[in-house]
Amino acid sequence: MLNIHLKPPEIQGQTATFRWEVVPETALYRKKHFSLEFPAGINLSRVPERLWWDVLLICLHAHWLVLRPCEIHLPLRLTPGETNFWLQLLRNGADTLDARRGAPLHAPLGIDIRTGQQEIPRPRINGEGYGTAFSGGKDSLLQTGLLTELTERPLLVATTSPMPPLSDHETERRK
């Protein structure tokens, strides 16, 4: 069984770096870290610490399906509801993978999330706006339409990242 230990996010300047360890080592990872770089106009010190952990979980959880069976070790404490959310998301992914390869559905997940004792609360965010990730596709357009029912000016966030050998992320439209 693989043990995946998530490390605290590191924020330096305009870069957020996320690291993890895998014990025993696996050939599936050439690197055990990734970084996100932000423009100078974004003040990363205003981003709540708990949100950085969410970014790490959002980016890595799909990897765990390939690394099964595994235990995920977090230094921070998740509520039972948060743990169940991640396990259900993983269950959905596992069922999708199993269906594609003709395996029986609802087989044991093979992923255990072990939370730690460190309390990192989610700060309450005041305001009335809503935001979403926005790609410009049909799902994003529908979600934008729904959000305009909730708020006058929803915040639509799009990110770009080069994906060799594709060049569509480098076009002016994407920028």
XYZ file of C-alpha atoms in Angstrom:
175
model
C 0.000 0.000 0.000
C 1.240 3.469 -0.862
C 1.261 6.218 1.766
C 0.903 9.710 0.343
C 1.881 12.486 2.737
C 0.704 15.965 1.748
C 2.970 18.822 2.841
C 1.868 22.339 3.786
C 1.603 24.703 0.808
C 4.533 27.105 0.497
C 3.783 30.665 -0.570
C 6.772 32.801 -1.567
C 6.374 36.003 -3.538
C 3.989 35.270 -6.389
C 4.465 31.501 -6.325
C 2.499 28.814 -4.503
C 4.322 25.472 -4.309
C 2.658 22.206 -3.334
C 4.616 19.082 -2.287
C 3.948 15.518 -1.251
C 5.836 12.324 -0.457
C 4.967 8.823 -1.603
C 6.150 5.874 0.502
C 7.313 3.566 -0.905
C 8.434 5.495 -3.989
C 6.550 4.873 -7.229
C 7.663 5.261 -10.822
C 4.358 6.998 -11.563
C 5.757 10.270 -10.194
C 8.768 11.916 -11.785
C 8.173 14.970 -9.600
C 6.434 15.264 -6.261
C 5.616 18.936 -6.405
C 4.051 21.581 -8.607
C 3.931 25.361 -8.502
C 1.409 27.974 -9.504
C 2.690 31.430 -10.413
C 0.438 34.463 -10.147
C 0.683 37.928 -11.731
C 2.206 40.729 -9.652
C -1.207 42.382 -9.196
C -2.522 39.492 -7.074
C -1.754 39.728 -3.359
C -1.228 36.113 -2.290
C -0.961 37.096 1.362
C -4.720 37.745 1.305
C -5.524 34.175 0.253
C -6.647 32.180 3.322
C -4.334 29.323 4.287
C -7.229 26.845 4.165
C -7.924 27.740 0.538
C -4.374 26.707 -0.433
C -5.070 23.262 1.044
C -8.253 23.038 -1.048
C -6.222 23.857 -4.167
C -3.812 21.029 -3.315
C -6.644 18.533 -2.799
C -8.416 19.629 -5.976
C -5.253 19.175 -8.019
C -4.092 15.857 -6.540
C -7.177 13.816 -5.691
C -7.511 12.305 -9.178
C -3.958 10.902 -8.910
C -4.971 8.739 -5.983
C -7.260 6.674 -8.201
C -4.226 5.541 -10.208
C -2.157 4.917 -7.085
C -4.703 2.651 -5.359
C -4.533 1.124 -2.839
C -3.262 4.081 -0.876
C -3.587 6.073 2.314
C -3.634 9.850 2.103
C -2.080 11.598 5.101
C -2.994 15.217 5.768
C -1.537 17.233 8.636
C -4.762 19.248 8.861
C -8.060 18.071 10.240
C -10.976 17.683 7.857
C -14.510 17.590 9.150
C -16.360 14.309 8.592
C -18.404 16.084 5.910
C -15.274 17.224 4.059
C -13.759 13.741 4.245
C -16.993 12.236 2.916
C -17.040 14.800 0.097
C -13.557 13.751 -1.090
C -14.328 10.049 -0.702
C -17.555 10.410 -2.722
C -15.707 12.334 -5.419
C -13.114 9.544 -5.512
C -15.880 6.906 -5.568
C -17.419 8.610 -8.622
C -14.045 8.643 -10.366
C -13.354 5.014 -9.481
C -16.761 3.921 -10.815
C -16.101 5.803 -14.061
C -12.692 4.155 -14.480
C -14.075 0.720 -13.608
C -16.965 1.083 -16.070
C -14.536 2.003 -18.864
C -12.515 -1.155 -18.307
C -15.488 -3.433 -17.763
C -14.804 -4.050 -14.073
C -17.660 -4.445 -11.588
C -18.959 -1.160 -10.191
C -18.766 -0.262 -6.509
C -15.685 -2.393 -5.840
C -13.816 -1.361 -2.680
C -12.328 2.088 -3.228
C -8.893 1.293 -1.852
C -8.277 4.875 -0.690
C -8.230 5.909 2.955
C -7.964 9.560 3.989
C -6.167 10.077 7.295
C -6.554 13.573 8.674
C -4.284 15.154 11.232
C -4.815 17.351 14.257
C -3.907 20.765 12.826
C -6.942 23.051 12.796
C -7.013 25.412 9.825
C -10.447 27.027 9.859
C -12.230 28.313 6.812
C -12.593 32.036 7.288
C -15.992 33.509 6.653
C -15.994 35.573 3.499
C -18.325 38.534 3.543
C -20.007 39.631 0.365
C -22.822 38.792 -1.950
C -21.004 37.823 -5.139
C -20.563 34.438 -6.739
C -17.739 33.138 -8.869
C -16.917 30.154 -11.025
C -14.202 28.676 -13.172
C -14.957 29.635 -16.762
C -13.675 27.921 -19.888
C -16.104 29.372 -22.397
C -17.653 25.964 -23.109
C -21.292 24.944 -22.804
C -21.052 23.960 -19.127
C -19.427 27.264 -18.211
C -22.002 29.243 -20.171
C -24.851 27.404 -18.428
C -23.277 27.947 -15.027
C -22.777 31.638 -15.832
C -26.448 31.896 -16.765
C -27.459 30.301 -13.479
C -25.141 32.577 -11.504
C -26.661 35.669 -13.098
C -29.887 34.580 -11.399
C -28.102 34.823 -8.035
C -25.985 37.931 -8.493
C -25.764 40.832 -10.918
C -22.092 40.427 -11.765
C -20.689 36.923 -11.234
C -16.927 36.627 -11.213
C -15.793 34.352 -14.059
C -12.257 33.031 -13.647
C -10.318 31.546 -16.557
C -6.758 30.267 -16.360
C -4.377 29.425 -19.148
C -1.496 27.031 -19.097
C 0.572 25.895 -22.071
C -0.046 22.267 -22.933
C 2.681 21.015 -25.290
C 2.278 20.196 -28.150
C -1.047 22.101 -28.257
C -0.944 25.808 -28.985
C -4.593 26.756 -28.388
C -3.749 28.093 -24.914
C -1.358 30.623 -26.436
C -3.864 32.352 -28.696
C -5.091 35.879 -28.044
C -8.628 34.550 -27.491
C -7.404 32.392 -24.573
C -5.321 35.195 -23.080
